[in-house]
PDB file of C-alpha atoms in Angstrom:
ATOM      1  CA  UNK A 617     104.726  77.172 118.613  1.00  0.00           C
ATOM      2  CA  UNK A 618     101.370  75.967 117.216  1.00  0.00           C
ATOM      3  CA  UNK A 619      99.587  79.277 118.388  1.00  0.00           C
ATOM      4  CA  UNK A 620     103.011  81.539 116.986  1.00  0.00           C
ATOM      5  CA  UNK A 621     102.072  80.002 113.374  1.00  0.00           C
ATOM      6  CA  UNK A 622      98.604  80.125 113.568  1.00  0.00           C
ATOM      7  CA  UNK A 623      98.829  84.104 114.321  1.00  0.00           C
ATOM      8  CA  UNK A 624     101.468  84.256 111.258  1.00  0.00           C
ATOM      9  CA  UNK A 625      98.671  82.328 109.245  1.00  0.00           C
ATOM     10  CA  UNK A 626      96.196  84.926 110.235  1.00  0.00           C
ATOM     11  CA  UNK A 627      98.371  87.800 109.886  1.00  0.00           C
ATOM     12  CA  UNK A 628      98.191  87.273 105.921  1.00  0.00           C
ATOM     13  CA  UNK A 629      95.312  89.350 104.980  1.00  0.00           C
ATOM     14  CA  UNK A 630      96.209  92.304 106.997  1.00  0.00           C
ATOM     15  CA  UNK A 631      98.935  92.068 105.567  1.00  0.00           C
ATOM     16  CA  UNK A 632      98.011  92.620 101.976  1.00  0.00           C
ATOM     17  CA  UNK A 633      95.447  95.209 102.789  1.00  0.00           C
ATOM     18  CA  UNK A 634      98.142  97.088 104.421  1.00  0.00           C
ATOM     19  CA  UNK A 635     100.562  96.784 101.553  1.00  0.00           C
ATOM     20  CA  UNK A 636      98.317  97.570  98.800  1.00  0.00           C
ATOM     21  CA  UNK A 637      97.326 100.273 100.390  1.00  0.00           C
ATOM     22  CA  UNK A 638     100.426 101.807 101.653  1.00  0.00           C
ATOM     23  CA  UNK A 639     101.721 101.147  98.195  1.00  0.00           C
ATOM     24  CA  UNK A 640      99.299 103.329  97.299  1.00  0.00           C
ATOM     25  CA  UNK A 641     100.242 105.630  99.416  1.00  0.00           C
ATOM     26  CA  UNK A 642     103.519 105.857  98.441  1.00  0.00           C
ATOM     27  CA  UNK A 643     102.930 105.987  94.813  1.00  0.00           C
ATOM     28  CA  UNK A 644     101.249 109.182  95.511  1.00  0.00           C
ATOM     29  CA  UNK A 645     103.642 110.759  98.332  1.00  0.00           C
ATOM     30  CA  UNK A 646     106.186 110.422  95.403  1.00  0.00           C
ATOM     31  CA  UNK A 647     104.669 112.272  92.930  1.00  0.00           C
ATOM     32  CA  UNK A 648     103.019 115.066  94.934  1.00  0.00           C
ATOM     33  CA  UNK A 649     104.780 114.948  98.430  1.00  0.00           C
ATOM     34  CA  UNK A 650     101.461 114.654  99.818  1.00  0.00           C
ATOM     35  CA  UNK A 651     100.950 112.644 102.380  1.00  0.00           C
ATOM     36  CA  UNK A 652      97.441 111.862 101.249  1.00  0.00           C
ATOM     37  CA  UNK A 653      95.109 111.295 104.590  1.00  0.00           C
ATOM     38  CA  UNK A 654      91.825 110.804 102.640  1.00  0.00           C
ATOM     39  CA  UNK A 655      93.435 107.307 101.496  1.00  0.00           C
ATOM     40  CA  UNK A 656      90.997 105.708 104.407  1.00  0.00           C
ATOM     41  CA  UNK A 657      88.298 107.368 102.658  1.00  0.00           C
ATOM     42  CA  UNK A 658      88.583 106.396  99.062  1.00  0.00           C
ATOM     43  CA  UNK A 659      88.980 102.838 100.780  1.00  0.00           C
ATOM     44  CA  UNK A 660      85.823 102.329 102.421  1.00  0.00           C
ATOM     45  CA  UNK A 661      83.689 104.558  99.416  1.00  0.00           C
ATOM     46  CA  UNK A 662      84.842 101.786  97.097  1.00  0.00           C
ATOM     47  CA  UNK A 663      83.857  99.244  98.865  1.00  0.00           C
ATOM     48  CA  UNK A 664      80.295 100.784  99.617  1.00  0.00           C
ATOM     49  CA  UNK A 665      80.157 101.721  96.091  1.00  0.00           C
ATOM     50  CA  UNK A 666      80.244  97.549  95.155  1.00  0.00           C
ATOM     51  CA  UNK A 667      77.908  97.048  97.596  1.00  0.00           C
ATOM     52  CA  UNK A 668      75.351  99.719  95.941  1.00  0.00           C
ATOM     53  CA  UNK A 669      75.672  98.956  92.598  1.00  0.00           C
ATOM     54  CA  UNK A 670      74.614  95.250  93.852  1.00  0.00           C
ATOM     55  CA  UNK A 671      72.099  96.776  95.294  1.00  0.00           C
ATOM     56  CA  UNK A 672      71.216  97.965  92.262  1.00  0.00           C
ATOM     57  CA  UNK A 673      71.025  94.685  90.223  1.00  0.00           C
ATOM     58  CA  UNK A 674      74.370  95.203  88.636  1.00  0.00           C
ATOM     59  CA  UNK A 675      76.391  92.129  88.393  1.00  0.00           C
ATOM     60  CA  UNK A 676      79.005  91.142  91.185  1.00  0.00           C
ATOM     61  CA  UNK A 677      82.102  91.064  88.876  1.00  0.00           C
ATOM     62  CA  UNK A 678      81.008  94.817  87.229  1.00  0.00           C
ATOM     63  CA  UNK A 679      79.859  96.319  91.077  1.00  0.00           C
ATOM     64  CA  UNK A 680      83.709  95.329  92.091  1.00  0.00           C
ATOM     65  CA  UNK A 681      85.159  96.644  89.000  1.00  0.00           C
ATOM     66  CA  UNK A 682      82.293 100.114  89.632  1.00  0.00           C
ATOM     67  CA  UNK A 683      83.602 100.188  92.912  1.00  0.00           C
ATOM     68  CA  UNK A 684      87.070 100.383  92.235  1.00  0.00           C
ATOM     69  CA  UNK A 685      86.166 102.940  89.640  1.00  0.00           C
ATOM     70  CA  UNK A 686      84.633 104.813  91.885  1.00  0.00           C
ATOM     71  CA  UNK A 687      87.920 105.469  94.296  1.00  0.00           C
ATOM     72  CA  UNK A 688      90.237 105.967  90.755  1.00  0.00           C
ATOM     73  CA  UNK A 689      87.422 108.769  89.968  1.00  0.00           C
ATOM     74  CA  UNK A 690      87.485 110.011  93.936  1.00  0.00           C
ATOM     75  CA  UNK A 691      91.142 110.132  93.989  1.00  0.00           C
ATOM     76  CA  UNK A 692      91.304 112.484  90.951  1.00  0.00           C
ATOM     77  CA  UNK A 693      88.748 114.641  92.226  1.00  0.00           C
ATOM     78  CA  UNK A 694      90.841 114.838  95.737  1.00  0.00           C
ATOM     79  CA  UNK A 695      93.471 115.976  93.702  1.00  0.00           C
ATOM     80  CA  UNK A 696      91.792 118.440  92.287  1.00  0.00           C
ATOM     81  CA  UNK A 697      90.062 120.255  94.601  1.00  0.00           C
ATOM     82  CA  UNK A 698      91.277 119.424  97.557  1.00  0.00           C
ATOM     83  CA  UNK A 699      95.508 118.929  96.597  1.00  0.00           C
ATOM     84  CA  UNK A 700      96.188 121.094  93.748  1.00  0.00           C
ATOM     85  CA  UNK A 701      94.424 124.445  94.236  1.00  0.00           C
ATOM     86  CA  UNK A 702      97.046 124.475  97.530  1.00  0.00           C
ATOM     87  CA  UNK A 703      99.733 123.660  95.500  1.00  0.00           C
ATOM     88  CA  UNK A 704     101.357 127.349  96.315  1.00  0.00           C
ATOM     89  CA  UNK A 705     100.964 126.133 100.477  1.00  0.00           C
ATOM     90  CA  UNK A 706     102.965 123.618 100.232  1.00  0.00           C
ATOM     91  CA  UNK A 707     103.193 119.981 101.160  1.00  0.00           C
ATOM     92  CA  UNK A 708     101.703 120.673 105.169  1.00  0.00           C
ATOM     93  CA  UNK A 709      98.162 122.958 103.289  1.00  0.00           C
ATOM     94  CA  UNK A 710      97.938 120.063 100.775  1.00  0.00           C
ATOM     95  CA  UNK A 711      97.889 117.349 103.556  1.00  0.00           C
ATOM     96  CA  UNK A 712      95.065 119.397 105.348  1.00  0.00           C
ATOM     97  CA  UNK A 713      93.367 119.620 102.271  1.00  0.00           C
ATOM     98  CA  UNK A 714      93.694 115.444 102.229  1.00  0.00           C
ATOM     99  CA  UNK A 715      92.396 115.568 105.714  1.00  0.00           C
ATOM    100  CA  UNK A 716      89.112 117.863 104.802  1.00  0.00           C
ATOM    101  CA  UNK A 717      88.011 115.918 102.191  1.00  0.00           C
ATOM    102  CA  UNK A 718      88.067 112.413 104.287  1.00  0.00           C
ATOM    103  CA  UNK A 719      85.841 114.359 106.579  1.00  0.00           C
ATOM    104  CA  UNK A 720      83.842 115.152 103.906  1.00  0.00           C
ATOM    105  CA  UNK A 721      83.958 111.569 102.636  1.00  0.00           C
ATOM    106  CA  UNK A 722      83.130 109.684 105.675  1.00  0.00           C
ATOM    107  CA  UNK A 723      80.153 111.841 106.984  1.00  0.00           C
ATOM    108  CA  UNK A 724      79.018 111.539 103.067  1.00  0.00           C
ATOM    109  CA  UNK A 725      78.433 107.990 103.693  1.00  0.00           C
ATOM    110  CA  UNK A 726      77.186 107.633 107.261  1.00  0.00           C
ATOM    111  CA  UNK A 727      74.607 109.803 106.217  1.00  0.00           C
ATOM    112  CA  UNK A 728      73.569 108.204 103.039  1.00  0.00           C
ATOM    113  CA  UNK A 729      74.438 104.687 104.267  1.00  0.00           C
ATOM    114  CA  UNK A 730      73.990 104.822 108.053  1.00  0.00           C
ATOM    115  CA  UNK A 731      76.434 103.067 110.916  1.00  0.00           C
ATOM    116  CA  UNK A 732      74.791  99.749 110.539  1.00  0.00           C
ATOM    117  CA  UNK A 733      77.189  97.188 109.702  1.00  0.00           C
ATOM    118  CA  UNK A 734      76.006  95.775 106.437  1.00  0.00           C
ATOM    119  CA  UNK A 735      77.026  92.362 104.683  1.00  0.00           C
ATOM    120  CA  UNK A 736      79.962  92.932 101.809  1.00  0.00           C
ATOM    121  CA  UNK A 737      80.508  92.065  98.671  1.00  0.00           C
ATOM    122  CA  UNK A 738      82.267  88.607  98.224  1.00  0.00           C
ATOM    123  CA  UNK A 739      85.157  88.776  95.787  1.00  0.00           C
ATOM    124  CA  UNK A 740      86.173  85.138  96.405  1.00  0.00           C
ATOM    125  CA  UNK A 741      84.164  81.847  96.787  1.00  0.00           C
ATOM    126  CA  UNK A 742      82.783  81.874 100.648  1.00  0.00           C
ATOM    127  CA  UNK A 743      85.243  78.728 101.754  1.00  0.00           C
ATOM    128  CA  UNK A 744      87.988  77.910 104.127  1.00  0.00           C
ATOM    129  CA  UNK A 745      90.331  75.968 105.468  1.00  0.00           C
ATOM    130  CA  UNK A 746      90.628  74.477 108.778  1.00  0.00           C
ATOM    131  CA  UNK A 747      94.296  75.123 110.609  1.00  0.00           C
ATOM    132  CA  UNK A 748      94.948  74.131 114.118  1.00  0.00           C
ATOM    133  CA  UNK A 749      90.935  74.667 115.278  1.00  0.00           C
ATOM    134  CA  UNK A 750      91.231  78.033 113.535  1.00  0.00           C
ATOM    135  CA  UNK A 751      89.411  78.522 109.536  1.00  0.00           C
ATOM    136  CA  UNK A 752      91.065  80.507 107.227  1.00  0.00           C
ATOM    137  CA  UNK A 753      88.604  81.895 104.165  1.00  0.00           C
ATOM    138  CA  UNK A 754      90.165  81.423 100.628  1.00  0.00           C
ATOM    139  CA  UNK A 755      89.114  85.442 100.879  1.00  0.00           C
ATOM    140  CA  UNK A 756      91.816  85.853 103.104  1.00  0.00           C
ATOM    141  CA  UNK A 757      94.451  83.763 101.272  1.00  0.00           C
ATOM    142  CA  UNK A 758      93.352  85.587  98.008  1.00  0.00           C
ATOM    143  CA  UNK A 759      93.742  88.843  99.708  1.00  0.00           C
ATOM    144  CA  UNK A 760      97.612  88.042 100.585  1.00  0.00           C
ATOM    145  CA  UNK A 761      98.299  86.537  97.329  1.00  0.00           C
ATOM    146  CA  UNK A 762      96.094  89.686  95.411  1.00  0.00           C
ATOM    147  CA  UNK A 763      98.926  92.073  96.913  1.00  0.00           C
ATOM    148  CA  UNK A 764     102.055  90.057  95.814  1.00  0.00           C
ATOM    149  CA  UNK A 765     100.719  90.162  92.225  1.00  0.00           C
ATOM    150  CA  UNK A 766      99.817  93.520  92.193  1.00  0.00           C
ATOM    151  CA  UNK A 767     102.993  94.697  93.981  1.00  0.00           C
ATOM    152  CA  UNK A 768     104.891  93.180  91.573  1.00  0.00           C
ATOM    153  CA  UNK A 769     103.228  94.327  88.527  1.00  0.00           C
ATOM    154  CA  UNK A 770     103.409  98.169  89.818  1.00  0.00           C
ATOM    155  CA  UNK A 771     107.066  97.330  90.611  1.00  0.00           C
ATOM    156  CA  UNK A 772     107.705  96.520  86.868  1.00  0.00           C
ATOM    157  CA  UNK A 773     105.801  98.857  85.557  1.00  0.00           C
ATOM    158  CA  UNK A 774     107.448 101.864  87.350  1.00  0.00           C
ATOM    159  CA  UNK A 775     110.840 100.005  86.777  1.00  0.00           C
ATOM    160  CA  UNK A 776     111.197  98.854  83.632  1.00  0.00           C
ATOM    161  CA  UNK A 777     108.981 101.181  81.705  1.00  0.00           C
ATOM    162  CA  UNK A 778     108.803 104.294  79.776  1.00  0.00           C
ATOM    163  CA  UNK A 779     105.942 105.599  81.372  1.00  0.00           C
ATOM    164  CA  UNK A 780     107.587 104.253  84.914  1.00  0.00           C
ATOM    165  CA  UNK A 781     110.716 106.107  84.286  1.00  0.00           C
ATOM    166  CA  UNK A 782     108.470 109.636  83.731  1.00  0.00           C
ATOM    167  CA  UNK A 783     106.600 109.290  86.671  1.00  0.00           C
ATOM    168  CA  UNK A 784     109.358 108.724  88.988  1.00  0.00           C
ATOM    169  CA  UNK A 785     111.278 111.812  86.875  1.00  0.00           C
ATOM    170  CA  UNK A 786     108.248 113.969  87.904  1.00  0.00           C
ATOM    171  CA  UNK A 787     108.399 113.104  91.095  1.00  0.00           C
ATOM    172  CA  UNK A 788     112.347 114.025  91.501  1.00  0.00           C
ATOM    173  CA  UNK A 789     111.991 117.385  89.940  1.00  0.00           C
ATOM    174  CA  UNK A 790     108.585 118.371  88.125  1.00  0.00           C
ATOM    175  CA  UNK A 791     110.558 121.776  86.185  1.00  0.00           C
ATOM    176  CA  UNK A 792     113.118 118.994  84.815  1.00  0.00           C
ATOM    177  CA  UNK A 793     110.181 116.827  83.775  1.00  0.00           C
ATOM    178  CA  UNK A 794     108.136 119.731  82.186  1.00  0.00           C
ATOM    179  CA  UNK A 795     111.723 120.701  79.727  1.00  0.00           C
ATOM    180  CA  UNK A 796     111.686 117.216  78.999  1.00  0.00           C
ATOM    181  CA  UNK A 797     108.120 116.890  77.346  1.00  0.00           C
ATOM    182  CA  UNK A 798     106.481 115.817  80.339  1.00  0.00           C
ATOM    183  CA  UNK A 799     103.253 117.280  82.013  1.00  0.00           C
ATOM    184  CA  UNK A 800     103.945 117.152  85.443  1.00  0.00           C
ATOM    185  CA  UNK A 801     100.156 117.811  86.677  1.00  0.00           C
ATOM    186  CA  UNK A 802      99.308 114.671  83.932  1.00  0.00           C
ATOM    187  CA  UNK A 803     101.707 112.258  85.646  1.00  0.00           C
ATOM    188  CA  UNK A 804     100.480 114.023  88.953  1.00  0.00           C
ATOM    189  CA  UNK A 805      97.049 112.658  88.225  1.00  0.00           C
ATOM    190  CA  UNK A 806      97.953 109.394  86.798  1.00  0.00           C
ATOM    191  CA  UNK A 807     100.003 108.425  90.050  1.00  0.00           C
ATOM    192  CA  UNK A 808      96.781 109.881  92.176  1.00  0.00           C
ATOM    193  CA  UNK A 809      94.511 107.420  89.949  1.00  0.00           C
ATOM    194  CA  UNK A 810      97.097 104.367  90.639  1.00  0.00           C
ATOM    195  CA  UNK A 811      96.534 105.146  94.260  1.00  0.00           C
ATOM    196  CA  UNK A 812      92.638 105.920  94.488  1.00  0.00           C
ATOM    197  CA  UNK A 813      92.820 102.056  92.250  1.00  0.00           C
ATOM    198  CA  UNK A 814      94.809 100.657  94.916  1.00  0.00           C
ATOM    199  CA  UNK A 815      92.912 101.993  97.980  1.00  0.00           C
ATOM    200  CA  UNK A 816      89.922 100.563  96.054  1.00  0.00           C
ATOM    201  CA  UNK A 817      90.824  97.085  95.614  1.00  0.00           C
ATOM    202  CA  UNK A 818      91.872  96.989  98.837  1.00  0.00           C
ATOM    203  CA  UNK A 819      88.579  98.126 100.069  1.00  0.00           C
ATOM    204  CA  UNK A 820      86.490  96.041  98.232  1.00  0.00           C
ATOM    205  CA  UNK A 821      88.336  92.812  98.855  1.00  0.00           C
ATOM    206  CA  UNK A 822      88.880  93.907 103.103  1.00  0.00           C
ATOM    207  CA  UNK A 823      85.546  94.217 102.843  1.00  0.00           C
ATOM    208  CA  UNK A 824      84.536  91.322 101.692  1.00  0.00           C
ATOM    209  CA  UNK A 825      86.452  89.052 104.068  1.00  0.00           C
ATOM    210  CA  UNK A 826      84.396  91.456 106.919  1.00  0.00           C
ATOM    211  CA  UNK A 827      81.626  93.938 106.933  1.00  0.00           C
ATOM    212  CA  UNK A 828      80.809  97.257 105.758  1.00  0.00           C
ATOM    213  CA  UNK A 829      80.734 100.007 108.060  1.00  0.00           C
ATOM    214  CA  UNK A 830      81.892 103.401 107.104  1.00  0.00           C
ATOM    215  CA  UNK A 831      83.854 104.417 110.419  1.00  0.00           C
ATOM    216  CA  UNK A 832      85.207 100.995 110.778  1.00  0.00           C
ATOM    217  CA  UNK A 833      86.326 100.542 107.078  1.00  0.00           C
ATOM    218  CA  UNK A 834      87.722 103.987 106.806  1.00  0.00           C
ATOM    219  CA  UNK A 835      89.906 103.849 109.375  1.00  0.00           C
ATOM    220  CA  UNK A 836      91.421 100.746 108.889  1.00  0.00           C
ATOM    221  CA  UNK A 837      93.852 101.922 106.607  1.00  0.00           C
ATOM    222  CA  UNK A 838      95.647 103.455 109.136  1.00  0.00           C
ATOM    223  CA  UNK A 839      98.246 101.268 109.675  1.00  0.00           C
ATOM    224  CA  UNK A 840      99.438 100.952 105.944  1.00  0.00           C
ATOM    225  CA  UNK A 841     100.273 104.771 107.021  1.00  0.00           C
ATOM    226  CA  UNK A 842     102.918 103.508 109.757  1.00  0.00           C
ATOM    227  CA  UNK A 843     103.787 100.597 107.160  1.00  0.00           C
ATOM    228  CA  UNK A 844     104.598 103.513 104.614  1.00  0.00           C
ATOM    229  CA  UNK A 845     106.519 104.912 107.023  1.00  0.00           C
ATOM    230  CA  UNK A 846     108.353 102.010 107.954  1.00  0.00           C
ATOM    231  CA  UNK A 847     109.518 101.593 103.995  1.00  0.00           C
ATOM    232  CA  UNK A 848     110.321 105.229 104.221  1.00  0.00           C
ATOM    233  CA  UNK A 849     107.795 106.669 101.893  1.00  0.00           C
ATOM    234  CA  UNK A 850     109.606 106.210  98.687  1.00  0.00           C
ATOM    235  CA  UNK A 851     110.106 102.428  97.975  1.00  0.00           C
ATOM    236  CA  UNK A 852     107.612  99.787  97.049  1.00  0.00           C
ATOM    237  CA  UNK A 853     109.471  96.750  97.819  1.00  0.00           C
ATOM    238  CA  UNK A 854     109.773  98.612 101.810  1.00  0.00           C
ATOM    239  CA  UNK A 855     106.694  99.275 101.946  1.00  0.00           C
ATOM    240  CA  UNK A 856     105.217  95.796 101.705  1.00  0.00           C
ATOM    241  CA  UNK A 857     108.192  95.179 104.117  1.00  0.00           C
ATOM    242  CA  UNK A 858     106.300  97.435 106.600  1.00  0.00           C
ATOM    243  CA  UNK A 859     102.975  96.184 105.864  1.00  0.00           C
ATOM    244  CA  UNK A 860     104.275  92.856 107.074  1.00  0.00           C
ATOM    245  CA  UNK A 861     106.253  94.215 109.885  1.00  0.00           C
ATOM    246  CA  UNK A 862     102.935  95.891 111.027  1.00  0.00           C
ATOM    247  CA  UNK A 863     100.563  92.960 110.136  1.00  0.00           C
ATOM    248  CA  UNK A 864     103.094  90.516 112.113  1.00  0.00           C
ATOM    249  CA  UNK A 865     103.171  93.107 114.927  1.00  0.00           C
ATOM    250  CA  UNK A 866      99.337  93.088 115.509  1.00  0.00           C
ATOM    251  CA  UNK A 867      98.541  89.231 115.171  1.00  0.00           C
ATOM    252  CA  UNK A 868     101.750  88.108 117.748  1.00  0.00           C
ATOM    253  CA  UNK A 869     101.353  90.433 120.434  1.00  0.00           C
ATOM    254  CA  UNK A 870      98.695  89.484 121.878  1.00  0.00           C
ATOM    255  CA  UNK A 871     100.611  86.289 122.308  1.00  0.00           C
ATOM    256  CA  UNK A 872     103.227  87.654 124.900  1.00  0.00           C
ATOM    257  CA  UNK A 873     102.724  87.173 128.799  1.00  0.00           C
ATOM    258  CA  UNK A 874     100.779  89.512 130.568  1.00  0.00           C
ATOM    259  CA  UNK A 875      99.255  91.847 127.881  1.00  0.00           C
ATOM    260  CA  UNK A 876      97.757  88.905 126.335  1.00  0.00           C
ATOM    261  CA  UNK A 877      94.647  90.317 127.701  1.00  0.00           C
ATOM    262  CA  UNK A 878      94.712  94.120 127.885  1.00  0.00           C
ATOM    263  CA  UNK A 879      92.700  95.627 125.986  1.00  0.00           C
ATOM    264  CA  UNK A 880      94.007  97.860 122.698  1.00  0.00           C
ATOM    265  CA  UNK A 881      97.498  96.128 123.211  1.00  0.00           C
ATOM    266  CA  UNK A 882      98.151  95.807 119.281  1.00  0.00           C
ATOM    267  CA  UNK A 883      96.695  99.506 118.592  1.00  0.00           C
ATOM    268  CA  UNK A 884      99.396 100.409 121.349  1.00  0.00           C
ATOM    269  CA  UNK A 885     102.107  98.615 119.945  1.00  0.00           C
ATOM    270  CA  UNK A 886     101.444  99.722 116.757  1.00  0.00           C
ATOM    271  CA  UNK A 887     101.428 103.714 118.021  1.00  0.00           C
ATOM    272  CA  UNK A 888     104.920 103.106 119.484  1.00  0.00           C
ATOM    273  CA  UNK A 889     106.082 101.808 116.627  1.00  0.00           C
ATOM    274  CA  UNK A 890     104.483 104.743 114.681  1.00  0.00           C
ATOM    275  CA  UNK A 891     106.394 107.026 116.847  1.00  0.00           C
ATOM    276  CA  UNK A 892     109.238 105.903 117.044  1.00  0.00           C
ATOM    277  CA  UNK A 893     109.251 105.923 112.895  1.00  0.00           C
ATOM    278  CA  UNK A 894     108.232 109.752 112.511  1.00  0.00           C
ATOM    279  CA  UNK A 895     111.012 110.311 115.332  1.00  0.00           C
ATOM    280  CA  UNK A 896     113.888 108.403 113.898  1.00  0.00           C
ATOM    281  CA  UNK A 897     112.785 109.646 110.095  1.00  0.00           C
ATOM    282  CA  UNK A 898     111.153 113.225 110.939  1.00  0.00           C
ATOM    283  CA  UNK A 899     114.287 115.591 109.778  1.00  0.00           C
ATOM    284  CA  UNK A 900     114.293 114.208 106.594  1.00  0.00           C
ATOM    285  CA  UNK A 901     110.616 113.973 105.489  1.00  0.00           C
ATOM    286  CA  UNK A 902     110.219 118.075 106.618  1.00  0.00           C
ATOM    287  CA  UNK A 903     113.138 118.210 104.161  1.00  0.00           C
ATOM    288  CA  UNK A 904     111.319 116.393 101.413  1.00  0.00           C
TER     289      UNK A 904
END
């Protein structure tokens, strides 16, 4: 029982990163109907981005802040370039568009940054807590308790606001939103820039409670992709239900019997469940 709450306990952090940034995923599937695959890449650029500007003498606080700047400005430029100009494609050409610029992104920074792991940018004080022989870094706690407040900010904002209410009319039916006074390619952008700020705080703060690593970083958002999936791509509240479905799943399987010890057991488990998702959901996100 001891080791079953101890994996829970660990389980936190993943957790948030996967929720804030499969929120952020879903904030921008909404608007556009892009499943945006360059989410990993804004991610781990952020978090590189703190770690430069410390590099370059800036202070801590303003390299996180720089860092997270630099996704929102990323995110807008994916958009762009990369989302917009195959608007007349469709959803499947913008996707691939997502997908050619996190090429573009990650081989961007292994070549100006290398492959060698490099320290990260703390965002919380460097302590922990001792649990059952196992330490827990306030990082990690303040990563868990990071995405509850900014889940439920977003979720009030897009609820119980004005400026809430127009986004999520854009992202019903952009022609209704346009005869209505709304600019569909402004509220486009502005859900793009909530997601490029969410992918970046969750960089910069996974990163700090690890390393940097461009490879590593980037595709660790890959399972707030399933978690989106899970929530079914259009709630917030599900979403962070998946994240915690998929966090859960990857700290307590290595717990059961016999595939304690295989190797890639989570990563399977995970797939399955990934599958099994785009399987049981498929006909109605080709109809979206």
């Amino acid at each position: 029982m001891t080791r079953v709450l101890v994996a829970i306990l660990l389980s936190l952090p993943a957790i948030g990163a996967y929720a804030i940034n499969a929120i952020g995923i879903v904030v921008v599937y909404r608007a556009s109907k892009v499943l945006n695959l360059a989410h990993g890449g804004l991610t781990m650029l952020a978090a590189f981005a703190a770690y430069q500007f410390v590099e370059w003498g800036i202070p801590r606080p303003f390299a996180l802040v720089g860092g997270v700047a630099v996704s929102i400005a990323l995110a807008l430029a994916v958009e762009r370039v990369f989302v917009r100009r195959l608007r007349a494609g469709g959803p499947t050409a913008q996707t691939i568009g997502t997908v050619a610029a996190f090429g573009v992104m990650v081989a961007a920074a292994g070549r100006y940054w290398g492959t060698t792991p490099r320290l990260s940018v703390p965002v919380f004080p460097e302590k922990g807590f001792e649990v059952a022989s196992t330490v827990i870094t306030v990082g990690q706690i303040g990563l868990f308790f990071s995405m509850l407040l900014i889940a439920g900010l977003l979720y009030a904002v897009l609820q119980r606001t004005y400026l809430g209410l127009v986004l999520r009319g854009t992202a019903e039916n952009r022609m209704a939103a346009s005869l209505m006074g709304a600019d569909p390619d402004r509220m486009t952008q502005l859900a793009w820039a909530i997601g490029g700020a969410l992918a970046g705080v969750a960089g910069v703060m996974l990163a700090a409670i690890g390393s940097l690593h461009p490879y590593n970083l980037a595709l660790a958002a890959l399972p707030a992709y399933v978690a989106a999936l899970i929530g079914g791509m259009e709630s917030l509240p599900a979403a962070v239900a998946g994240a915690a479905v998929v966090g859960l799943l990857q700290g307590l399987i290595p717990l059961f019997g016999p595939i304690e010890t295989l190797q890639g057991n989570t990563q399977l488990a995970i797939a399955l469940v990934a599958l099994f998702v785009m399987a049981s959901r498929g006909a109605r996100f080709s109809g979206a």
